mmCIF file of C-alpha atoms in Angstrom:
data_model
loop_
_atom_site.group_PDB
_atom_site.id
_atom_site.type_symbol
_atom_site.label_atom_id
_atom_site.label_comp_id
_atom_site.label_asym_id
_atom_site.label_seq_id
_atom_site.Cartn_x
_atom_site.Cartn_y
_atom_site.Cartn_z
ATOM 1 C CA UNK L 3 15.408 -3.379 -77.509
ATOM 2 C CA UNK L 4 18.171 -1.131 -78.770
ATOM 3 C CA UNK L 5 21.434 -2.524 -77.457
ATOM 4 C CA UNK L 6 23.754 -0.127 -79.269
ATOM 5 C CA UNK L 7 25.796 2.331 -77.243
ATOM 6 C CA UNK L 8 23.929 5.608 -76.801
ATOM 7 C CA UNK L 9 25.488 8.800 -78.117
ATOM 8 C CA UNK L 10 25.744 10.035 -74.518
ATOM 9 C CA UNK L 11 28.007 7.110 -73.690
ATOM 10 C CA UNK L 12 30.128 7.793 -76.745
ATOM 11 C CA UNK L 13 30.527 11.470 -75.870
ATOM 12 C CA UNK L 14 31.497 10.497 -72.317
ATOM 13 C CA UNK L 15 34.088 7.985 -73.517
ATOM 14 C CA UNK L 16 35.883 10.683 -75.537
ATOM 15 C CA UNK L 17 36.068 13.255 -72.737
ATOM 16 C CA UNK L 18 38.979 13.838 -70.344
ATOM 17 C CA UNK L 19 38.820 11.842 -67.077
ATOM 18 C CA UNK L 20 36.154 13.005 -64.639
ATOM 19 C CA UNK L 21 33.681 14.395 -67.173
ATOM 20 C CA UNK L 22 30.346 12.618 -67.168
ATOM 21 C CA UNK L 23 26.657 13.069 -67.806
ATOM 22 C CA UNK L 24 25.288 14.536 -64.564
ATOM 23 C CA UNK L 25 22.221 16.501 -65.662
ATOM 24 C CA UNK L 26 20.169 18.675 -63.359
ATOM 25 C CA UNK L 27 16.404 18.069 -63.319
ATOM 26 C CA UNK L 28 15.711 21.255 -65.300
ATOM 27 C CA UNK L 29 18.215 20.191 -67.968
ATOM 28 C CA UNK L 30 16.439 16.842 -68.363
ATOM 29 C CA UNK L 31 13.071 18.566 -68.781
ATOM 30 C CA UNK L 32 14.034 21.620 -70.864
ATOM 31 C CA UNK L 33 17.053 20.448 -72.868
ATOM 32 C CA UNK L 34 16.127 16.810 -73.449
ATOM 33 C CA UNK L 35 12.440 16.025 -72.881
ATOM 34 C CA UNK L 36 11.098 19.262 -74.415
ATOM 35 C CA UNK L 37 13.394 18.955 -77.441
ATOM 36 C CA UNK L 38 12.262 15.377 -77.914
ATOM 37 C CA UNK L 39 8.578 16.250 -77.493
ATOM 38 C CA UNK L 40 8.941 19.034 -80.061
ATOM 39 C CA UNK L 41 9.880 16.324 -82.538
ATOM 40 C CA UNK L 42 13.406 17.566 -82.942
ATOM 41 C CA UNK L 43 14.880 14.276 -84.044
ATOM 42 C CA UNK L 44 17.715 16.170 -85.692
ATOM 43 C CA UNK L 45 18.457 18.098 -82.481
ATOM 44 C CA UNK L 46 21.720 16.801 -81.071
ATOM 45 C CA UNK L 47 20.263 16.845 -77.563
ATOM 46 C CA UNK L 48 17.315 14.659 -78.536
ATOM 47 C CA UNK L 49 19.517 12.290 -80.511
ATOM 48 C CA UNK L 50 21.649 11.617 -77.446
ATOM 49 C CA UNK L 51 19.244 9.621 -75.347
ATOM 50 C CA UNK L 52 17.839 6.267 -76.427
ATOM 51 C CA UNK L 53 14.165 5.349 -76.706
ATOM 52 C CA UNK L 54 13.038 2.427 -74.592
ATOM 53 C CA UNK L 55 9.618 0.807 -74.250
ATOM 54 C CA UNK L 56 9.332 0.627 -70.485
ATOM 55 C CA UNK L 57 6.425 -1.820 -70.690
ATOM 56 C CA UNK L 58 8.602 -4.283 -72.581
ATOM 57 C CA UNK L 59 11.754 -3.833 -70.468
ATOM 58 C CA UNK L 60 12.231 -5.068 -66.950
ATOM 59 C CA UNK L 61 14.581 -2.835 -64.921
ATOM 60 C CA UNK L 62 17.501 -5.260 -65.234
ATOM 61 C CA UNK L 63 17.231 -5.001 -69.026
ATOM 62 C CA UNK L 64 17.792 -1.241 -68.936
ATOM 63 C CA UNK L 65 21.568 -1.089 -68.352
ATOM 64 C CA UNK L 66 22.166 -2.779 -71.702
ATOM 65 C CA UNK L 67 19.537 -0.652 -73.451
ATOM 66 C CA UNK L 68 20.499 2.744 -72.067
ATOM 67 C CA UNK L 69 24.077 2.415 -70.954
ATOM 68 C CA UNK L 70 25.018 5.735 -69.384
ATOM 69 C CA UNK L 71 26.684 6.294 -66.057
ATOM 70 C CA UNK L 72 27.812 3.810 -63.487
ATOM 71 C CA UNK L 73 24.521 3.039 -61.802
ATOM 72 C CA UNK L 74 22.219 5.508 -63.513
ATOM 73 C CA UNK L 75 20.548 5.307 -66.894
ATOM 74 C CA UNK L 76 18.693 7.935 -68.858
ATOM 75 C CA UNK L 77 16.065 7.122 -71.432
ATOM 76 C CA UNK L 78 12.945 8.284 -73.247
ATOM 77 C CA UNK L 79 9.786 6.233 -73.056
ATOM 78 C CA UNK L 80 6.404 6.882 -74.661
ATOM 79 C CA UNK L 81 3.582 6.859 -72.135
ATOM 80 C CA UNK L 82 1.263 3.879 -72.529
ATOM 81 C CA UNK L 83 -2.287 4.380 -71.277
ATOM 82 C CA UNK L 84 -3.749 1.736 -68.998
ATOM 83 C CA UNK L 85 -7.241 2.076 -70.459
ATOM 84 C CA UNK L 86 -8.127 3.566 -73.844
ATOM 85 C CA UNK L 87 -10.707 5.799 -72.203
ATOM 86 C CA UNK L 88 -8.697 7.099 -69.225
ATOM 87 C CA UNK L 89 -5.552 9.022 -68.355
ATOM 88 C CA UNK L 90 -3.856 6.456 -66.114
ATOM 89 C CA UNK L 91 -0.407 5.353 -67.205
ATOM 90 C CA UNK L 92 0.334 1.672 -67.736
ATOM 91 C CA UNK L 93 3.512 0.953 -65.789
ATOM 92 C CA UNK L 94 3.464 -2.842 -65.932
ATOM 93 C CA UNK L 95 6.341 -4.885 -67.346
ATOM 94 C CA UNK L 96 6.739 -8.622 -67.992
ATOM 95 C CA UNK L 97 7.861 -9.368 -64.448
ATOM 96 C CA UNK L 98 6.249 -6.642 -62.376
ATOM 97 C CA UNK L 99 5.257 -2.989 -62.218
ATOM 98 C CA UNK L 100 6.513 0.484 -61.307
ATOM 99 C CA UNK L 101 4.659 2.086 -58.399
ATOM 100 C CA UNK L 102 4.825 5.763 -57.422
ATOM 101 C CA UNK L 103 6.308 6.633 -54.043
ATOM 102 C CA UNK L 104 6.243 9.953 -52.207
ATOM 103 C CA UNK L 105 5.024 13.222 -53.698
ATOM 104 C CA UNK L 106 5.828 14.536 -57.154
ATOM 105 C CA UNK L 107 8.561 17.189 -57.023
ATOM 106 C CA UNK L 108 8.313 20.417 -59.061
ATOM 107 C CA UNK L 109 11.132 21.119 -61.522
ATOM 108 C CA UNK L 110 11.859 24.821 -62.040
ATOM 109 C CA UNK L 111 14.106 26.904 -64.286
ATOM 110 C CA UNK L 112 14.675 30.566 -63.498
ATOM 111 C CA UNK L 113 11.831 30.406 -60.995
ATOM 112 C CA UNK L 114 9.302 29.028 -63.508
ATOM 113 C CA UNK L 115 7.659 25.629 -63.196
ATOM 114 C CA UNK L 116 8.793 23.606 -66.218
ATOM 115 C CA UNK L 117 7.991 20.055 -65.157
ATOM 116 C CA UNK L 118 7.386 17.497 -62.450
ATOM 117 C CA UNK L 119 9.495 14.594 -61.201
ATOM 118 C CA UNK L 120 7.749 11.432 -60.046
ATOM 119 C CA UNK L 121 9.679 8.756 -58.150
ATOM 120 C CA UNK L 122 8.744 5.128 -58.786
ATOM 121 C CA UNK L 123 9.836 1.852 -57.214
ATOM 122 C CA UNK L 124 9.781 -1.469 -59.059
ATOM 123 C CA UNK L 125 7.712 -4.322 -57.590
ATOM 124 C CA UNK L 126 8.149 -7.869 -58.794
ATOM 125 C CA UNK L 127 4.957 -9.841 -59.344
ATOM 126 C CA UNK L 128 1.397 -8.612 -59.801
ATOM 127 C CA UNK L 129 -0.298 -5.787 -57.852
ATOM 128 C CA UNK L 130 -1.191 -5.642 -55.041
ATOM 129 C CA UNK L 131 0.960 -8.643 -54.082
ATOM 130 C CA UNK L 132 4.189 -7.499 -55.772
ATOM 131 C CA UNK L 133 7.476 -7.659 -53.876
ATOM 132 C CA UNK L 134 9.341 -4.355 -53.512
ATOM 133 C CA UNK L 135 12.810 -4.244 -55.151
ATOM 134 C CA UNK L 136 15.738 -1.823 -54.985
ATOM 135 C CA UNK L 137 15.110 -0.443 -58.494
ATOM 136 C CA UNK L 138 14.139 3.234 -58.472
ATOM 137 C CA UNK L 139 13.087 5.379 -61.433
ATOM 138 C CA UNK L 140 12.537 9.122 -61.718
ATOM 139 C CA UNK L 141 9.929 10.007 -64.309
ATOM 140 C CA UNK L 142 10.016 13.547 -65.668
ATOM 141 C CA UNK L 143 7.089 15.214 -67.388
ATOM 142 C CA UNK L 144 6.705 18.676 -68.883
ATOM 143 C CA UNK L 145 4.337 20.993 -67.095
ATOM 144 C CA UNK L 146 3.613 24.721 -67.136
ATOM 145 C CA UNK L 147 2.515 26.846 -64.192
ATOM 146 C CA UNK L 148 -1.084 26.535 -65.387
ATOM 147 C CA UNK L 149 -0.971 22.760 -65.380
ATOM 148 C CA UNK L 150 -0.722 22.440 -69.152
ATOM 149 C CA UNK L 151 2.487 21.486 -70.934
ATOM 150 C CA UNK L 152 4.310 24.732 -71.765
ATOM 151 C CA UNK L 153 7.727 25.752 -73.034
ATOM 152 C CA UNK L 154 8.763 29.038 -71.424
ATOM 153 C CA UNK L 155 12.449 28.702 -72.451
ATOM 154 C CA UNK T 8 46.201 34.629 -58.687
ATOM 155 C CA UNK T 9 45.235 33.230 -62.068
ATOM 156 C CA UNK T 10 41.818 34.629 -62.907
ATOM 157 C CA UNK T 11 41.560 33.185 -66.419
ATOM 158 C CA UNK T 12 38.949 30.531 -67.123
ATOM 159 C CA UNK T 13 40.376 27.073 -66.549
ATOM 160 C CA UNK T 14 40.459 24.618 -69.424
ATOM 161 C CA UNK T 15 38.000 22.435 -67.500
ATOM 162 C CA UNK T 16 35.462 25.249 -67.585
ATOM 163 C CA UNK T 17 36.025 25.747 -71.282
ATOM 164 C CA UNK T 18 35.554 22.035 -72.023
ATOM 165 C CA UNK T 19 32.360 22.035 -69.962
ATOM 166 C CA UNK T 20 30.970 25.073 -71.777
ATOM 167 C CA UNK T 21 31.307 23.324 -75.151
ATOM 168 C CA UNK T 22 29.588 20.086 -74.129
ATOM 169 C CA UNK T 23 25.923 19.179 -74.612
ATOM 170 C CA UNK T 24 23.618 20.085 -71.693
ATOM 171 C CA UNK T 25 24.090 17.960 -68.596
ATOM 172 C CA UNK T 26 27.765 17.095 -69.056
ATOM 173 C CA UNK T 27 29.994 18.376 -66.307
ATOM 174 C CA UNK T 28 33.189 17.713 -64.397
ATOM 175 C CA UNK T 29 32.192 15.208 -61.702
ATOM 176 C CA UNK T 30 35.394 13.304 -60.980
ATOM 177 C CA UNK T 31 35.617 10.319 -58.660
ATOM 178 C CA UNK T 32 38.277 10.450 -55.950
ATOM 179 C CA UNK T 33 40.476 7.918 -57.773
ATOM 180 C CA UNK T 34 40.308 10.016 -60.963
ATOM 181 C CA UNK T 35 41.491 13.092 -59.064
ATOM 182 C CA UNK T 36 44.445 11.164 -57.609
ATOM 183 C CA UNK T 37 45.469 8.991 -60.567
ATOM 184 C CA UNK T 38 44.457 11.045 -63.603
ATOM 185 C CA UNK T 39 45.116 14.565 -62.324
ATOM 186 C CA UNK T 40 47.366 14.706 -59.243
ATOM 187 C CA UNK T 41 49.739 11.922 -60.340
ATOM 188 C CA UNK T 42 50.050 13.364 -63.854
ATOM 189 C CA UNK T 43 50.790 16.768 -62.368
ATOM 190 C CA UNK T 44 53.313 15.379 -59.868
ATOM 191 C CA UNK T 45 55.077 13.527 -62.682
ATOM 192 C CA UNK T 46 55.739 16.929 -64.195
ATOM 193 C CA UNK T 47 53.569 16.292 -67.199
ATOM 194 C CA UNK T 48 52.832 19.906 -67.935
ATOM 195 C CA UNK T 49 52.093 18.957 -71.525
ATOM 196 C CA UNK T 50 49.621 16.252 -70.411
ATOM 197 C CA UNK T 51 46.131 17.454 -71.244
ATOM 198 C CA UNK T 52 44.852 16.222 -67.878
ATOM 199 C CA UNK T 53 47.398 18.249 -65.938
ATOM 200 C CA UNK T 54 46.826 21.326 -68.090
ATOM 201 C CA UNK T 55 43.152 21.293 -67.210
ATOM 202 C CA UNK T 56 43.272 22.305 -63.583
ATOM 203 C CA UNK T 57 44.654 25.645 -62.398
ATOM 204 C CA UNK T 58 47.440 26.146 -59.856
ATOM 205 C CA UNK T 59 46.532 28.169 -56.808
ATOM 206 C CA UNK T 60 48.637 29.195 -53.814
ATOM 207 C CA UNK T 61 46.302 28.226 -50.991
ATOM 208 C CA UNK T 62 48.295 30.256 -48.475
ATOM 209 C CA UNK T 63 47.705 33.421 -50.493
ATOM 210 C CA UNK T 64 44.020 32.743 -51.279
ATOM 211 C CA UNK T 65 41.166 32.953 -48.838
ATOM 212 C CA UNK T 66 38.336 30.536 -49.682
ATOM 213 C CA UNK T 67 36.125 33.285 -51.141
ATOM 214 C CA UNK T 68 38.901 34.105 -53.637
ATOM 215 C CA UNK T 69 38.848 30.557 -55.046
ATOM 216 C CA UNK T 70 35.695 30.706 -57.200
ATOM 217 C CA UNK T 71 37.318 33.363 -59.389
ATOM 218 C CA UNK T 72 40.657 31.520 -59.453
ATOM 219 C CA UNK T 73 39.401 28.019 -60.169
ATOM 220 C CA UNK T 74 35.993 28.437 -61.704
ATOM 221 C CA UNK T 75 34.636 24.937 -62.236
ATOM 222 C CA UNK T 76 31.247 23.636 -61.242
ATOM 223 C CA UNK T 77 28.400 25.392 -59.510
ATOM 224 C CA UNK T 78 29.603 25.230 -55.933
ATOM 225 C CA UNK T 79 32.725 23.113 -56.282
ATOM 226 C CA UNK T 80 36.187 24.098 -57.412
ATOM 227 C CA UNK T 81 39.161 21.952 -58.283
ATOM 228 C CA UNK T 82 42.724 23.159 -58.048
ATOM 229 C CA UNK T 83 46.348 22.205 -57.543
ATOM 230 C CA UNK T 84 48.318 23.715 -54.692
ATOM 231 C CA UNK T 85 51.954 23.138 -53.726
ATOM 232 C CA UNK T 86 52.321 22.099 -50.100
ATOM 233 C CA UNK T 87 53.972 24.768 -47.945
ATOM 234 C CA UNK T 88 55.794 23.503 -44.861
ATOM 235 C CA UNK T 89 55.035 25.168 -41.537
ATOM 236 C CA UNK T 90 58.610 24.850 -40.325
ATOM 237 C CA UNK T 91 61.715 24.339 -42.476
ATOM 238 C CA UNK T 92 62.769 21.420 -40.296
ATOM 239 C CA UNK T 93 59.454 19.547 -39.959
ATOM 240 C CA UNK T 94 56.768 17.850 -42.025
ATOM 241 C CA UNK T 95 53.714 19.832 -40.894
ATOM 242 C CA UNK T 96 51.797 21.616 -43.623
ATOM 243 C CA UNK T 97 51.197 25.357 -43.390
ATOM 244 C CA UNK T 98 47.482 25.843 -43.984
ATOM 245 C CA UNK T 99 47.197 29.492 -42.925
ATOM 246 C CA UNK T 100 45.787 32.180 -45.223
ATOM 247 C CA UNK T 101 45.520 35.950 -44.832
ATOM 248 C CA UNK T 102 42.231 35.776 -42.930
ATOM 249 C CA UNK T 103 42.318 32.381 -41.232
ATOM 250 C CA UNK T 104 43.361 28.757 -41.550
ATOM 251 C CA UNK T 105 42.208 25.349 -42.791
ATOM 252 C CA UNK T 106 41.815 22.744 -40.050
ATOM 253 C CA UNK T 107 41.456 18.995 -40.573
ATOM 254 C CA UNK T 108 38.208 17.351 -39.518
ATOM 255 C CA UNK T 109 37.389 13.656 -39.200
ATOM 256 C CA UNK T 110 39.644 10.854 -40.374
ATOM 257 C CA UNK T 111 41.525 10.717 -43.659
ATOM 258 C CA UNK T 112 39.727 8.490 -46.179
ATOM 259 C CA UNK T 113 41.640 5.994 -48.337
ATOM 260 C CA UNK T 114 41.308 6.381 -52.109
ATOM 261 C CA UNK T 115 41.542 3.121 -54.032
ATOM 262 C CA UNK T 116 41.608 2.067 -57.681
ATOM 263 C CA UNK T 117 41.078 -1.568 -58.603
ATOM 264 C CA UNK T 118 41.485 -2.487 -54.948
ATOM 265 C CA UNK T 119 44.864 -0.756 -54.582
ATOM 266 C CA UNK T 120 45.480 2.179 -52.266
ATOM 267 C CA UNK T 121 46.448 5.125 -54.481
ATOM 268 C CA UNK T 122 45.916 8.085 -52.188
ATOM 269 C CA UNK T 123 44.258 9.644 -49.180
ATOM 270 C CA UNK T 124 41.556 12.297 -48.878
ATOM 271 C CA UNK T 125 41.695 14.739 -45.987
ATOM 272 C CA UNK T 126 38.704 16.958 -45.198
ATOM 273 C CA UNK T 127 39.415 20.462 -43.940
ATOM 274 C CA UNK T 128 37.191 23.251 -42.637
ATOM 275 C CA UNK T 129 38.090 26.939 -42.863
ATOM 276 C CA UNK T 130 38.313 28.963 -39.645
ATOM 277 C CA UNK T 131 38.390 32.746 -39.710
ATOM 278 C CA UNK T 132 40.895 34.387 -37.351
ATOM 279 C CA UNK T 133 43.955 32.906 -35.657
ATOM 280 C CA UNK T 134 44.199 29.461 -34.027
ATOM 281 C CA UNK T 135 43.002 28.388 -31.546
ATOM 282 C CA UNK T 136 40.449 31.216 -31.457
ATOM 283 C CA UNK T 137 39.334 31.020 -35.096
ATOM 284 C CA UNK T 138 35.630 31.012 -35.948
ATOM 285 C CA UNK T 139 34.384 28.009 -37.925
ATOM 286 C CA UNK T 140 32.950 28.779 -41.382
ATOM 287 C CA UNK T 141 30.959 26.797 -43.954
ATOM 288 C CA UNK T 142 33.916 26.443 -46.347
ATOM 289 C CA UNK T 143 35.037 22.821 -46.764
ATOM 290 C CA UNK T 144 38.022 21.527 -48.716
ATOM 291 C CA UNK T 145 39.036 17.997 -49.653
ATOM 292 C CA UNK T 146 42.789 17.600 -49.933
ATOM 293 C CA UNK T 147 44.035 14.642 -51.959
ATOM 294 C CA UNK T 148 47.520 13.208 -51.681
ATOM 295 C CA UNK T 149 49.187 10.318 -53.480
ATOM 296 C CA UNK T 150 49.999 7.310 -51.356
ATOM 297 C CA UNK T 151 50.988 3.699 -52.003
ATOM 298 C CA UNK T 152 50.048 0.682 -49.906
ATOM 299 C CA UNK T 153 53.480 0.886 -48.223
ATOM 300 C CA UNK T 154 52.942 4.468 -47.141
ATOM 301 C CA UNK T 155 55.249 5.920 -49.803
ATOM 302 C CA UNK T 156 53.948 7.729 -52.881
ATOM 303 C CA UNK T 157 53.531 5.111 -55.605
ATOM 304 C CA UNK T 158 52.017 4.955 -59.073
ATOM 305 C CA UNK T 159 50.528 1.491 -59.672
ATOM 306 C CA UNK T 160 48.513 2.588 -62.714
#
């Protein structure tokens, strides 16, 4: 786990009082996730957010790994597939698992669909007997209007 | 009315995507209002927010005067007394008046009372026949635990 201060936190610490990282959903998808996915490791925007392996981190480990904001943390995580032959995402950790709740929400920029936001709740223990906790995560993915990842910006 | 871009807006425009002015109540009181009240016109924090005469500006004039944030604006305004001999604040504008709603909310820092937040709604026309609008303002004032303005920071 990367316990160094993220660049976001360092930028925030140097700003006048009251300035903080408060991204809109479309900024997370277009300015951070898309830049990262495009492999722009030299892009300042993709250098700002830390990489975390969500299958190796329990939620209470995240504040130290991705320390941004009072009670909110932003991070990149590579999707781990549950089965080598399928498309289901492995969302298990050491102590429990993340489970989707509600419906995915479309993320738009200038009227165009650019991504989707999935809301997940952390359950402690093993499915289906896990115990619901107060940890909530929003997972953003890129998505074009035709269902395929697309970058219309 | 000062129609130039505030320094806050200029700072925001130069930051990476997602950074914006999202001050907590105690930051507005301690880091902005108190610095301003102390006459620190050379303080960067007090230079950041524009001065507006709220009795000369109707709410729809404010976005141009204090352009910060999508639908939120931050500004300083000198209190105008309703009567020379009393303590009531004159909150009338050309087209209407601001009227308090609900109870004032204490603003604390590190457990100490540093100020109060009053919520006001704009009514078009003359009291008591004004028509309620959707414009809302939060008015912050400095206040110590003993009721007198105090700077415990």
